Structure formats: C-alpha cells, structure tokens
Amino acid sequence: MSRSSVSPLVEDGTENEVGNAWTNGTAPSMTHEGFELPPLKTSNGTPLHGTPLAKRQTTETTKRPLEMTVSMEIEENEKGLSSLDYMKDIDMEFYALLGPLIKCMAFFGLWHGYVVDPLHNPPPKTRFKKIFNQKNYCILAQILLWFNTLRYAPAFFIGSYRDPIKIVPKVIFSIFTLQCALNSSVFFYCLSKKNKVSIFFHHFESAIQSNPVTAVDKKWLKRASWACTIVAIIFVVIHCLNQAANAYLPIETFRNNSLVFIAPMYYSSPLHVLFGIIFLFNFAAWIFPLLFFVLICIILSRQFVKLDLRIEKSLRKARIDGCFPKDFEVLRRQHEALCTALDTSNDGLFTYVNLVTYATMAPLAVFLLYRIITSPSYELGLSGWFFYWTWMINIFINVIIVSWIAAISSTKAHDPRERLFLVNLWNITNEEIMQMNVFLNRVSGDPIGYTIFDLVTITKPFILTIGGLLLTFYAIISEFNG
C-alpha cells in the first residue's frame, strides 16, 4: 500500500492550522481535557463505518503535583533566567509554617526572605528601604561577627595573653567565633547568589505540600518550628547569662576567665557590654543553623517513613491480588520528589554548613582532648576543668546531632529498597519492569543524603569511621602521655 493511498487522521486545513500554531508559539495548552479526533477515512474520502472515534489523551501536569519537578527551574537558571518567574504567585504555606524559626534567624541577620518568597517579601523600592533593608542588616551582622573573629589574632602575641595557660581558651573562642562568622556568611551567600534555596521551598510546596497524601502535618510542623525556636532562644540566653556572670560576679577566678571574652583588651565593664551584644549574634549564628538543619532533616525523614508505610501497604495488597502494584509509579514519583527536595536543600545550603561544622569543630575537639589528657589537674583547676569539659560537650553535641540526624535521613531514603524485593513479578509488563528498574536503581545506587561539600555523604558508616579515628587518637595520646 502506498503512503498516498491513506488520508491523514486530521484534515488538511486543520493540520496546517495546528502546525502553524506550534510554529508561531500560539499552540493551545496541553493541560486541557481530551478532545475527539475525526474518524478514519478511506482513500476516496468516505469515513469507515464502525470506526470508533480516537480520543487523544493529554497530560495532567496541573492535576498531579507529584509529577512537578525542578527541571524547568534548573534549565532556566542555566540560561540566566530567574527561577521564580513562573512560580512567583505560589502560596508558600510550607515556608510560612517555618515562620517562627526563620523570623528569629532574620532578627539575628541570618536570613532575608524576599529571595525565597518575593510575593510576600518584595524587594525594596524606595531609597530608604534600599539602604535600611533586611539584606543590608545581614551584611552589618556579618561585619560584627568577622570583627569579633579577627580581633583575637593580636591576643596571641600581646602582653599577659601570651601565657600558655590562656592559650587554650583563646584557641577555643577563636575557632568558635570563626565558625559563627562562616555560618553567617554561608547563609548570606546561599540566599543571595544561589537559587537552589528558593528552588527547594518552591519544589517542596508544589510537589509535596500541595498534595494531601504527601503533605506535612501543619500542626506538627508549626509546633516543631516553635520548639526549635524556643530551644535556640534558651541556648542564647543561657550563654549570655554565663558570660555576664563571669564578667560581673565578685569572684576572682570568674573575673580572670572573663578576660577571654574581650581579648586582647583588658577588663572594662563597657567593653564587656559591647562584646556581650556581639556574642549574642555569635551564639545565634552557632545554634540557629544547627536547629534549622535538624528540623529540615526531621521533616524529610518523617515523610520518607510515611512513604515507606504506603509502599508496604500497596505491596501487601498487590501480593494478595497476585498482581503488580497499580500505584507503583505514583509511589516512585513521591519518593523521587522527596529525594529532589533533599538534594536541592543539600546543594543549595547544607553541604556548606556541614563543611563549616566539621572543618571547625573536629580540629577543636582534637585540640581539647589533647589538652585534657596532657594537662596536670593542678594546672587547670576546678574552673579550668569545668571550662574544658563544657566546651567539649558542646562540640560533641553539635557534631553528633548533625551527623546522626543526617545519617537517619539517608537511611530512611534507602528504606524502600528492602520492600521492592517483595514485589510480585508474575505477568509483569515491560513498562512495569522499567518502573521497577528505575526505582531500584535510585535506592540501590549512589547514597542519597546530605554531604560535606559534596565530598562524602554523611551516613552511619561515616559516623563509625569518625568515631574510630577519635578513639585511635585518644589511645595514642594516652600511651605517649603515660
């Protein structure tokens, strides 16, 4: 049969009109309901009797938020376009529920929200707001934090501060203030120069929160946000009161210990007040990024656990029916949406925060452990031991929480792997085999989780490795000290 002996499914006029529409960019949206095509015709133009009307099925991207990904946003970013152009009117419910924590971070100069939610936080337009705005306030906070870090450099070479006994407190506070300044700078850089923070919130809203099945419980999320905020405020207040007690209580030992807060200057009440205000921003820059990371990890871990339960329920029903799970592709897309949220939050912010945490806290922990083992008890005194062990506990809490919470997120993302081996494969189609292979490759391939500057993924084996290194270091130092 020749190609010309069969007439097209669409008449010539209609075909030309549709073709021109796609050429000049006026094609109709693909989100409309399906429409009927004309019946098949014979070569002489008469319709075939009994031919059913062909129905063209269209995609339903607007009705299935789980299928929405960030591919369009990433593609636009590569072209230099704004990732918020086509989604600027989205209702940022998930972002709003994190409001208590984010507003406190903004108060301490760690967040400027119009980058993520431009609809409710428009960029400043008047000259006054262009000068006195949240972004410039963040810059001012960074200047204070970096000043507080750099002022410690002369303290290692001036006057009585050269006393070896005072070296350890200066090293501790130097590294602590460095971590705080780096945390603030990382947040400012990621919110100002990278689009993936906004991509994370927009993707989470459109692909996860907008679907009732996968949405985060609003009441729980609001309580969790308030709980993290209260914990952070209590932490900041306690450390500020501790600093004030050391500076102003009439106890000579405390007075001597308080000199490290204002080094390399000497004791002065106004200086203690000034640096007390600056340390308020330091303690906030230390605890808020940690709790923000913990909260996001817990949210994603809970969603992975709920998804795993839905997968288990679907597979159990499919085994009873003796067939392949009918909603397998939907579940796979839900898992991929959560993995995309984890990847974008990691690439956009947390991989840098984790780098700062490990690059500053790990060397400080090693240094403190060395001083505790090698220093005679009479040299440190009661206040010295209390000071060392307080900071040692703070460091280990910081590193352990970051490592363990991140490792739990990675484990929960890979949990569906064990379920997939129980899928019924009798009479499976090629399409279902492809869905199965894609899902298995995702959960069995490269580790899914948070990384340290994209160098290593934080997993449970990684935690065991770090713990083994510390124990080895402790054993070696103890042996040489003995």
Tab-separated table of C-alpha atoms in Angstrom:
chain	number	residue	atom	x	y	z
A	1	MET	CA	0.000	0.000	0.000
A	2	SER	CA	1.414	3.393	-0.970
A	3	ARG	CA	1.754	6.214	1.532
A	4	SER	CA	-0.557	8.483	-0.506
A	5	SER	CA	-3.387	5.965	-0.575
A	6	VAL	CA	-4.321	6.634	3.052
A	7	SER	CA	-5.688	10.019	4.067
A	8	PRO	CA	-4.441	11.646	7.271
A	9	LEU	CA	-6.316	11.438	10.563
A	10	VAL	CA	-6.748	15.230	10.532
A	11	GLU	CA	-7.975	17.124	7.522
A	12	ASP	CA	-5.510	19.322	5.626
A	13	GLY	CA	-6.881	22.610	6.894
A	14	THR	CA	-6.846	21.516	10.494
A	15	GLU	CA	-3.362	20.036	10.135
A	16	ASN	CA	-1.958	23.285	8.718
A	17	GLU	CA	-3.622	25.313	11.447
A	18	VAL	CA	-2.178	23.127	14.213
A	19	GLY	CA	1.255	23.134	12.590
A	20	ASN	CA	1.279	26.926	12.287
A	21	ALA	CA	0.198	27.229	15.907
A	22	TRP	CA	3.160	25.225	17.126
A	23	THR	CA	5.489	27.186	14.853
A	24	ASN	CA	4.484	30.674	15.940
A	25	GLY	CA	4.147	29.753	19.635
A	26	THR	CA	0.326	30.057	19.918
A	27	ALA	CA	-0.336	26.380	20.463
A	28	PRO	CA	-3.087	25.531	22.968
A	29	SER	CA	-2.120	24.427	26.448
A	30	MET	CA	-1.599	20.707	26.904
A	31	THR	CA	-3.476	20.741	30.191
A	32	HIS	CA	-6.979	20.798	28.601
A	33	GLU	CA	-9.335	17.851	28.673
A	34	GLY	CA	-9.042	15.223	25.937
A	35	PHE	CA	-10.796	16.000	22.648
A	36	GLU	CA	-12.156	13.769	19.889
A	37	LEU	CA	-10.467	13.329	16.525
A	38	PRO	CA	-12.346	12.774	13.245
A	39	PRO	CA	-12.977	9.136	12.246
A	40	LEU	CA	-10.664	7.259	9.887
A	41	LYS	CA	-11.402	7.657	6.187
A	42	THR	CA	-10.768	5.542	3.131
A	43	SER	CA	-8.684	6.671	0.189
A	44	ASN	CA	-11.708	8.229	-1.549
A	45	GLY	CA	-12.593	10.344	1.482
A	46	THR	CA	-15.568	8.385	2.884
A	47	PRO	CA	-15.475	7.519	6.572
A	48	LEU	CA	-15.031	3.919	7.637
A	49	HIS	CA	-18.265	2.593	9.175
A	50	GLY	CA	-17.922	1.365	12.722
A	51	THR	CA	-14.621	3.112	13.300
A	52	PRO	CA	-14.558	4.374	16.893
A	53	LEU	CA	-13.627	7.931	17.484
A	54	ALA	CA	-9.977	8.224	18.516
A	55	LYS	CA	-9.507	10.085	21.758
A	56	ARG	CA	-6.280	11.942	22.358
A	57	GLN	CA	-5.098	11.690	25.919
A	58	THR	CA	-3.320	14.717	27.289
A	59	THR	CA	-1.054	15.086	30.226
A	60	GLU	CA	-2.430	16.394	33.524
A	61	THR	CA	0.515	18.201	34.961
A	62	THR	CA	-1.674	20.683	36.787
A	63	LYS	CA	-3.752	17.940	38.402
A	64	ARG	CA	-0.806	15.838	39.519
A	65	PRO	CA	1.531	17.958	41.605
A	66	LEU	CA	3.677	14.924	42.352
A	67	GLU	CA	4.917	14.982	38.770
A	68	MET	CA	6.204	18.524	39.057
A	69	THR	CA	9.974	18.732	39.319
A	70	VAL	CA	12.569	21.441	39.364
A	71	SER	CA	13.861	20.619	35.898
A	72	MET	CA	12.287	23.742	34.417
A	73	GLU	CA	13.794	25.888	37.159
A	74	ILE	CA	17.251	24.400	36.754
A	75	GLU	CA	17.064	24.822	32.996
A	76	GLU	CA	16.084	28.460	33.425
A	77	ASN	CA	18.930	29.046	35.863
A	78	GLU	CA	21.403	27.685	33.325
A	79	LYS	CA	20.064	30.225	30.843
A	80	GLY	CA	20.478	33.044	33.327
A	81	LEU	CA	16.745	33.488	33.983
A	82	SER	CA	15.106	33.821	37.354
A	83	SER	CA	13.850	30.589	38.870
A	84	LEU	CA	10.911	32.464	40.401
A	85	ASP	CA	9.394	33.904	37.215
A	86	TYR	CA	6.785	31.252	36.511
A	87	MET	CA	6.058	30.364	40.166
A	88	LYS	CA	6.100	33.759	41.840
A	89	ASP	CA	2.405	33.580	42.755
A	90	ILE	CA	2.606	30.214	44.513
A	91	ASP	CA	1.209	30.033	48.048
A	92	MET	CA	4.281	29.360	50.214
A	93	GLU	CA	2.455	27.510	53.001
A	94	PHE	CA	5.427	25.333	53.967
A	95	TYR	CA	7.684	28.390	54.161
A	96	ALA	CA	5.110	30.247	56.262
A	97	LEU	CA	4.828	27.367	58.758
A	98	LEU	CA	8.577	27.660	59.373
A	99	GLY	CA	7.984	31.336	60.173
A	100	PRO	CA	8.897	31.372	63.903
A	101	LEU	CA	12.348	29.922	63.284
A	102	ILE	CA	13.019	31.903	60.100
A	103	LYS	CA	11.929	35.205	61.673
A	104	CYS	CA	14.320	34.695	64.582
A	105	MET	CA	17.090	33.911	62.108
A	106	ALA	CA	16.244	37.136	60.275
A	107	PHE	CA	16.399	39.051	63.571
A	108	PHE	CA	19.994	37.887	64.062
A	109	GLY	CA	20.984	38.647	60.468
A	110	LEU	CA	20.943	35.086	59.123
A	111	TRP	CA	18.035	35.320	56.661
A	112	HIS	CA	16.488	37.704	54.137
A	113	GLY	CA	13.190	36.253	52.966
A	114	TYR	CA	12.356	38.079	49.727
A	115	VAL	CA	14.817	35.799	47.944
A	116	VAL	CA	12.582	32.798	48.679
A	117	ASP	CA	9.119	34.362	48.809
A	118	PRO	CA	9.145	37.504	46.627
A	119	LEU	CA	5.349	37.811	46.631
A	120	HIS	CA	5.121	38.489	50.377
A	121	ASN	CA	8.637	39.953	50.678
A	122	PRO	CA	9.083	42.235	47.650
A	123	PRO	CA	12.500	43.804	47.008
A	124	PRO	CA	12.858	47.350	48.392
A	125	LYS	CA	11.867	50.158	46.013
A	126	THR	CA	12.284	53.423	47.945
A	127	ARG	CA	15.723	54.844	48.702
A	128	PHE	CA	15.189	54.482	52.446
A	129	LYS	CA	14.245	50.796	52.174
A	130	LYS	CA	17.088	50.145	49.758
A	131	ILE	CA	19.507	51.276	52.473
A	132	PHE	CA	17.730	50.001	55.604
A	133	ASN	CA	16.564	46.578	54.463
A	134	GLN	CA	16.972	43.012	55.642
A	135	LYS	CA	19.812	42.208	53.257
A	136	ASN	CA	21.939	45.145	54.416
A	137	TYR	CA	21.106	44.222	58.009
A	138	CYS	CA	22.574	40.765	57.313
A	139	ILE	CA	25.719	42.436	55.951
A	140	LEU	CA	26.018	44.508	59.148
A	141	ALA	CA	25.664	41.363	61.273
A	142	GLN	CA	28.437	39.706	59.272
A	143	ILE	CA	30.720	42.699	59.819
A	144	LEU	CA	30.213	42.367	63.586
A	145	LEU	CA	30.877	38.623	63.513
A	146	TRP	CA	34.032	38.911	61.418
A	147	PHE	CA	35.301	41.772	63.601
A	148	ASN	CA	34.779	39.583	66.651
A	149	THR	CA	36.799	36.837	64.949
A	150	LEU	CA	39.718	38.898	63.670
A	151	ARG	CA	40.249	40.775	66.951
A	152	TYR	CA	41.525	37.551	68.539
A	153	ALA	CA	44.608	37.464	66.277
A	154	PRO	CA	46.637	40.044	68.293
A	155	ALA	CA	45.684	38.292	71.546
A	156	PHE	CA	48.168	35.505	70.802
A	157	PHE	CA	51.117	37.935	70.779
A	158	ILE	CA	50.310	40.740	73.271
A	159	GLY	CA	51.082	41.015	76.994
A	160	SER	CA	49.798	38.534	79.543
A	161	TYR	CA	47.705	36.819	76.919
A	162	ARG	CA	50.880	35.044	75.820
A	163	ASP	CA	50.634	32.931	78.979
A	164	PRO	CA	50.447	29.256	77.825
A	165	ILE	CA	47.602	28.586	80.275
A	166	LYS	CA	45.469	31.192	78.491
A	167	ILE	CA	46.259	29.862	75.026
A	168	VAL	CA	43.575	27.165	75.146
A	169	PRO	CA	40.615	29.498	75.909
A	170	LYS	CA	41.798	31.839	73.155
A	171	VAL	CA	42.023	28.982	70.657
A	172	ILE	CA	38.551	27.779	71.650
A	173	PHE	CA	36.938	31.181	71.259
A	174	SER	CA	38.856	31.939	68.065
A	175	ILE	CA	37.559	28.781	66.381
A	176	PHE	CA	34.091	29.293	67.836
A	177	THR	CA	33.811	32.851	66.502
A	178	LEU	CA	35.238	31.684	63.158
A	179	GLN	CA	32.526	29.042	62.855
A	180	CYS	CA	29.829	31.602	63.671
A	181	ALA	CA	31.139	34.083	61.093
A	182	LEU	CA	31.389	31.349	58.458
A	183	ASN	CA	27.840	30.159	59.199
A	184	SER	CA	26.503	33.672	58.717
A	185	SER	CA	28.489	34.162	55.507
A	186	VAL	CA	27.347	30.803	54.105
A	187	PHE	CA	23.681	31.648	54.696
A	188	PHE	CA	24.112	35.089	53.149
A	189	TYR	CA	25.929	33.696	50.100
A	190	CYS	CA	23.419	30.898	49.506
A	191	LEU	CA	20.419	33.200	49.846
A	192	SER	CA	21.945	35.935	47.679
A	193	LYS	CA	23.927	34.120	44.989
A	194	LYS	CA	22.403	30.653	44.669
A	195	ASN	CA	18.854	29.855	43.509
A	196	LYS	CA	18.597	26.383	44.994
A	197	VAL	CA	17.331	27.593	48.365
A	198	SER	CA	14.295	29.101	46.649
A	199	ILE	CA	14.064	26.035	44.383
A	200	PHE	CA	13.892	23.822	47.480
A	201	PHE	CA	10.979	25.729	49.018
A	202	HIS	CA	9.092	26.035	45.716
A	203	HIS	CA	9.637	22.377	44.867
A	204	PHE	CA	8.551	21.255	48.340
A	205	GLU	CA	5.424	23.389	48.095
A	206	SER	CA	4.417	22.298	44.583
A	207	ALA	CA	5.461	18.636	44.599
A	208	ILE	CA	4.910	17.640	48.239
A	209	GLN	CA	2.926	20.090	50.355
A	210	SER	CA	0.223	20.716	47.719
A	211	ASN	CA	-0.764	17.017	47.701
A	212	PRO	CA	-2.864	15.959	50.732
A	213	VAL	CA	-1.318	12.469	50.642
A	214	THR	CA	2.291	13.669	50.889
A	215	ALA	CA	1.813	16.984	52.728
A	216	VAL	CA	3.487	17.595	56.075
A	217	ASP	CA	1.109	17.801	59.021
A	218	LYS	CA	0.618	21.543	59.533
A	219	LYS	CA	0.019	21.396	63.284
A	220	TRP	CA	3.089	19.238	63.851
A	221	LEU	CA	5.269	21.452	61.647
A	222	LYS	CA	4.175	24.610	63.444
A	223	ARG	CA	4.857	23.046	66.859
A	224	ALA	CA	8.243	21.764	65.692
A	225	SER	CA	9.192	25.199	64.375
A	226	TRP	CA	8.227	26.835	67.664
A	227	ALA	CA	10.084	24.159	69.652
A	228	CYS	CA	13.314	24.744	67.709
A	229	THR	CA	12.916	28.490	68.143
A	230	ILE	CA	12.413	28.215	71.912
A	231	VAL	CA	15.398	25.868	72.293
A	232	ALA	CA	17.602	28.286	70.335
A	233	ILE	CA	16.484	31.289	72.403
A	234	ILE	CA	17.104	29.415	75.671
A	235	PHE	CA	20.579	28.437	74.439
A	236	VAL	CA	21.449	32.036	73.548
A	237	VAL	CA	20.101	33.410	76.845
A	238	ILE	CA	21.967	30.838	78.977
A	239	HIS	CA	25.302	31.530	77.288
A	240	CYS	CA	24.822	35.293	77.561
A	241	LEU	CA	23.982	34.972	81.272
A	242	ASN	CA	27.052	32.792	81.731
A	243	GLN	CA	29.195	35.459	80.093
A	244	ALA	CA	27.647	38.181	82.266
A	245	ALA	CA	28.188	36.116	85.431
A	246	ASN	CA	31.862	35.624	84.608
A	247	ALA	CA	32.302	39.338	83.959
A	248	TYR	CA	30.402	40.878	86.880
A	249	LEU	CA	30.253	38.384	89.771
A	250	PRO	CA	32.744	39.262	92.554
A	251	ILE	CA	34.716	36.041	92.137
A	252	GLU	CA	38.342	36.416	91.150
A	253	THR	CA	38.512	33.155	89.189
A	254	PHE	CA	35.467	34.103	87.137
A	255	ARG	CA	36.893	37.574	86.505
A	256	ASN	CA	40.106	36.075	85.155
A	257	ASN	CA	38.190	33.683	82.913
A	258	SER	CA	36.067	36.539	81.562
A	259	LEU	CA	39.128	38.253	80.063
A	260	VAL	CA	38.978	35.852	77.117
A	261	PHE	CA	35.683	37.465	76.053
A	262	ILE	CA	37.341	40.846	75.461
A	263	ALA	CA	40.873	39.779	74.454
A	264	PRO	CA	43.272	41.406	73.679
A	265	MET	CA	41.813	44.320	75.699
A	266	TYR	CA	41.890	44.447	79.499
A	267	TYR	CA	38.980	44.305	81.926
A	268	SER	CA	36.380	47.019	81.375
A	269	SER	CA	32.641	47.000	82.073
A	270	PRO	CA	31.685	48.937	78.897
A	271	LEU	CA	33.785	46.538	76.809
A	272	HIS	CA	32.003	43.564	78.365
A	273	VAL	CA	28.657	45.135	77.464
A	274	LEU	CA	29.765	45.790	73.867
A	275	PHE	CA	31.185	42.332	73.291
A	276	GLY	CA	28.239	40.799	75.132
A	277	ILE	CA	25.953	42.224	72.436
A	278	ILE	CA	28.254	40.918	69.694
A	279	PHE	CA	28.403	37.478	71.315
A	280	LEU	CA	24.606	37.470	71.253
A	281	PHE	CA	24.879	37.303	67.441
A	282	ASN	CA	27.670	34.719	67.750
A	283	PHE	CA	25.631	32.299	69.827
A	284	ALA	CA	22.660	32.779	67.484
A	285	ALA	CA	24.830	32.081	64.425
A	286	TRP	CA	26.037	28.911	66.145
A	287	ILE	CA	22.703	27.394	67.230
A	288	PHE	CA	20.142	28.541	64.615
A	289	PRO	CA	21.821	26.929	61.554
A	290	LEU	CA	22.143	23.708	63.553
A	291	LEU	CA	18.456	23.635	64.520
A	292	PHE	CA	17.326	24.689	61.037
A	293	PHE	CA	19.274	21.754	59.577
A	294	VAL	CA	17.871	19.383	62.222
A	295	LEU	CA	14.298	20.498	61.522
A	296	ILE	CA	14.583	20.021	57.745
A	297	CYS	CA	16.172	16.589	58.267
A	298	ILE	CA	13.394	15.513	60.637
A	299	ILE	CA	10.724	16.726	58.200
A	300	LEU	CA	12.192	14.749	55.306
A	301	SER	CA	12.796	11.677	57.488
A	302	ARG	CA	9.159	11.674	58.620
A	303	GLN	CA	7.989	11.956	55.016
A	304	PHE	CA	10.230	9.056	53.956
A	305	VAL	CA	8.842	6.937	56.814
A	306	LYS	CA	5.247	7.699	55.809
A	307	LEU	CA	6.067	6.882	52.186
A	308	ASP	CA	7.622	3.579	53.252
A	309	LEU	CA	4.398	2.685	55.060
A	310	ARG	CA	2.351	3.481	51.940
A	311	ILE	CA	4.687	1.315	49.852
A	312	GLU	CA	4.332	-1.549	52.341
A	313	LYS	CA	0.541	-1.259	52.262
A	314	SER	CA	0.458	-1.181	48.450
A	315	LEU	CA	2.769	-4.199	48.107
A	316	ARG	CA	0.749	-6.194	50.637
A	317	LYS	CA	-2.446	-5.532	48.694
A	318	ALA	CA	-0.732	-6.413	45.397
A	319	ARG	CA	0.515	-9.738	46.813
A	320	ILE	CA	-2.994	-10.601	47.944
A	321	ASP	CA	-4.358	-9.767	44.483
A	322	GLY	CA	-1.460	-11.553	42.777
A	323	CYS	CA	-0.521	-8.602	40.579
A	324	PHE	CA	1.950	-5.761	40.213
A	325	PRO	CA	1.104	-2.735	42.422
A	326	LYS	CA	-1.205	-0.457	40.460
A	327	ASP	CA	0.054	2.713	42.145
A	328	PHE	CA	3.740	1.789	41.864
A	329	GLU	CA	4.623	4.691	39.559
A	330	VAL	CA	2.822	7.165	41.823
A	331	LEU	CA	4.794	5.920	44.822
A	332	ARG	CA	8.034	6.086	42.857
A	333	ARG	CA	7.331	9.696	41.921
A	334	GLN	CA	6.564	10.548	45.536
A	335	HIS	CA	9.922	9.092	46.559
A	336	GLU	CA	11.682	10.994	43.787
A	337	ALA	CA	10.026	14.238	44.901
A	338	LEU	CA	11.408	13.759	48.423
A	339	CYS	CA	14.861	12.889	47.059
A	340	THR	CA	14.805	16.037	44.933
A	341	ALA	CA	13.893	18.110	47.998
A	342	LEU	CA	16.795	16.572	49.908
A	343	ASP	CA	19.250	17.114	47.046
A	344	THR	CA	18.287	20.748	46.444
A	345	SER	CA	18.438	21.659	50.146
A	346	ASN	CA	21.837	19.993	50.362
A	347	ASP	CA	23.289	21.572	47.214
A	348	GLY	CA	21.809	24.967	47.988
A	349	LEU	CA	22.804	25.351	51.635
A	350	PHE	CA	23.520	22.451	53.947
A	351	THR	CA	26.553	20.976	52.200
A	352	TYR	CA	28.388	24.232	53.036
A	353	VAL	CA	27.037	24.375	56.601
A	354	ASN	CA	28.221	20.800	57.193
A	355	LEU	CA	31.648	21.691	55.814
A	356	VAL	CA	31.931	24.578	58.290
A	357	THR	CA	30.819	22.352	61.176
A	358	TYR	CA	33.315	19.569	60.527
A	359	ALA	CA	36.183	21.859	59.464
A	360	THR	CA	35.986	23.870	62.705
A	361	MET	CA	34.591	21.524	65.353
A	362	ALA	CA	36.646	18.410	64.550
A	363	PRO	CA	40.081	20.108	64.970
A	364	LEU	CA	38.844	21.884	68.098
A	365	ALA	CA	37.662	18.583	69.596
A	366	VAL	CA	41.062	17.017	68.913
A	367	PHE	CA	42.844	20.007	70.476
A	368	LEU	CA	40.638	19.965	73.589
A	369	LEU	CA	41.020	16.227	74.011
A	370	TYR	CA	44.787	16.618	73.836
A	371	ARG	CA	44.796	19.378	76.487
A	372	ILE	CA	42.514	17.421	78.839
A	373	ILE	CA	44.741	14.341	78.650
A	374	THR	CA	48.130	16.059	78.889
A	375	SER	CA	47.426	18.930	81.327
A	376	PRO	CA	48.048	18.256	85.058
A	377	SER	CA	44.980	18.666	87.247
A	378	TYR	CA	46.657	21.285	89.484
A	379	GLU	CA	47.435	23.436	86.425
A	380	LEU	CA	43.836	23.642	85.216
A	381	GLY	CA	41.988	23.909	88.498
A	382	LEU	CA	38.275	23.346	89.005
A	383	SER	CA	37.198	26.240	86.791
A	384	GLY	CA	39.576	25.102	84.030
A	385	TRP	CA	38.226	21.569	84.035
A	386	PHE	CA	34.664	22.892	84.013
A	387	PHE	CA	35.508	25.217	81.096
A	388	TYR	CA	37.179	22.458	79.045
A	389	TRP	CA	34.507	19.854	79.572
A	390	THR	CA	31.684	22.323	78.912
A	391	TRP	CA	33.123	23.148	75.511
A	392	MET	CA	33.946	19.502	74.819
A	393	ILE	CA	30.329	18.535	75.441
A	394	ASN	CA	29.068	21.424	73.288
A	395	ILE	CA	31.301	20.355	70.412
A	396	PHE	CA	30.321	16.701	70.606
A	397	ILE	CA	26.625	17.576	70.814
A	398	ASN	CA	26.980	19.760	67.719
A	399	VAL	CA	28.854	17.174	65.646
A	400	ILE	CA	26.859	14.167	66.869
A	401	ILE	CA	23.491	15.817	66.216
A	402	VAL	CA	24.481	16.935	62.712
A	403	SER	CA	25.971	13.539	61.858
A	404	TRP	CA	23.237	11.364	63.338
A	405	ILE	CA	20.270	13.333	62.003
A	406	ALA	CA	21.826	13.470	58.515
A	407	ALA	CA	22.587	9.729	58.639
A	408	ILE	CA	18.989	8.962	59.648
A	409	SER	CA	17.724	10.947	56.643
A	410	SER	CA	19.974	8.929	54.343
A	411	THR	CA	18.827	5.636	55.867
A	412	LYS	CA	15.134	6.497	55.546
A	413	ALA	CA	15.615	7.481	51.894
A	414	HIS	CA	17.021	3.995	51.157
A	415	ASP	CA	14.465	2.039	53.237
A	416	PRO	CA	12.140	1.205	50.273
A	417	ARG	CA	14.921	-0.965	48.815
A	418	GLU	CA	14.006	-3.913	51.051
A	419	ARG	CA	10.337	-3.582	50.143
A	420	LEU	CA	10.966	-3.670	46.404
A	421	PHE	CA	12.375	-7.189	46.539
A	422	LEU	CA	8.906	-8.388	47.606
A	423	VAL	CA	7.112	-7.099	44.501
A	424	ASN	CA	5.054	-9.708	42.629
A	425	LEU	CA	6.678	-10.105	39.179
A	426	TRP	CA	4.228	-12.565	37.613
A	427	ASN	CA	2.795	-11.389	34.260
A	428	ILE	CA	4.631	-8.077	34.557
A	429	THR	CA	4.681	-5.763	31.523
A	430	ASN	CA	7.697	-4.035	30.009
A	431	GLU	CA	6.512	-0.681	31.342
A	432	GLU	CA	6.247	-2.083	34.862
A	433	ILE	CA	9.713	-3.633	34.549
A	434	MET	CA	11.068	-0.209	33.589
A	435	GLN	CA	9.375	1.414	36.599
A	436	MET	CA	10.812	-1.273	38.851
A	437	ASN	CA	14.337	-0.856	37.475
A	438	VAL	CA	14.270	2.936	37.810
A	439	PHE	CA	13.124	2.739	41.439
A	440	LEU	CA	15.672	0.038	42.310
A	441	ASN	CA	18.493	1.997	40.698
A	442	ARG	CA	17.517	5.073	42.707
A	443	VAL	CA	17.504	3.389	46.123
A	444	SER	CA	20.401	0.990	45.416
A	445	GLY	CA	22.760	3.362	43.607
A	446	ASP	CA	24.739	6.297	44.957
A	447	PRO	CA	23.960	7.272	48.571
A	448	ILE	CA	21.021	9.634	48.993
A	449	GLY	CA	21.712	12.100	51.769
A	450	TYR	CA	23.439	15.225	52.985
A	451	THR	CA	27.082	15.723	52.133
A	452	ILE	CA	30.132	17.624	53.318
A	453	PHE	CA	30.931	19.939	50.403
A	454	ASP	CA	29.887	17.110	48.031
A	455	LEU	CA	32.980	15.159	49.113
A	456	VAL	CA	31.369	12.486	51.285
A	457	THR	CA	27.784	11.612	52.186
A	458	ILE	CA	27.010	11.574	55.906
A	459	THR	CA	25.910	8.009	56.648
A	460	LYS	CA	26.113	5.636	59.618
A	461	PRO	CA	29.354	4.014	58.344
A	462	PHE	CA	30.839	7.510	58.086
A	463	ILE	CA	29.950	8.169	61.750
A	464	LEU	CA	31.633	4.916	62.786
A	465	THR	CA	34.743	5.938	60.852
A	466	ILE	CA	34.951	9.322	62.602
A	467	GLY	CA	34.354	7.716	65.998
A	468	GLY	CA	37.086	5.164	65.341
A	469	LEU	CA	39.545	7.903	64.434
A	470	LEU	CA	38.847	9.771	67.688
A	471	LEU	CA	39.276	6.610	69.762
A	472	THR	CA	42.558	5.874	67.989
A	473	PHE	CA	43.763	9.415	68.665
A	474	TYR	CA	42.778	9.105	72.339
A	475	ALA	CA	44.650	5.804	72.676
A	476	ILE	CA	47.816	7.187	71.065
A	477	ILE	CA	47.870	10.354	73.195
A	478	SER	CA	47.198	8.387	76.383
A	479	GLU	CA	50.040	5.999	75.576
A	480	PHE	CA	52.562	8.779	74.958
A	481	ASN	CA	51.375	10.733	77.993
A	482	GLY	CA	51.813	7.698	80.218
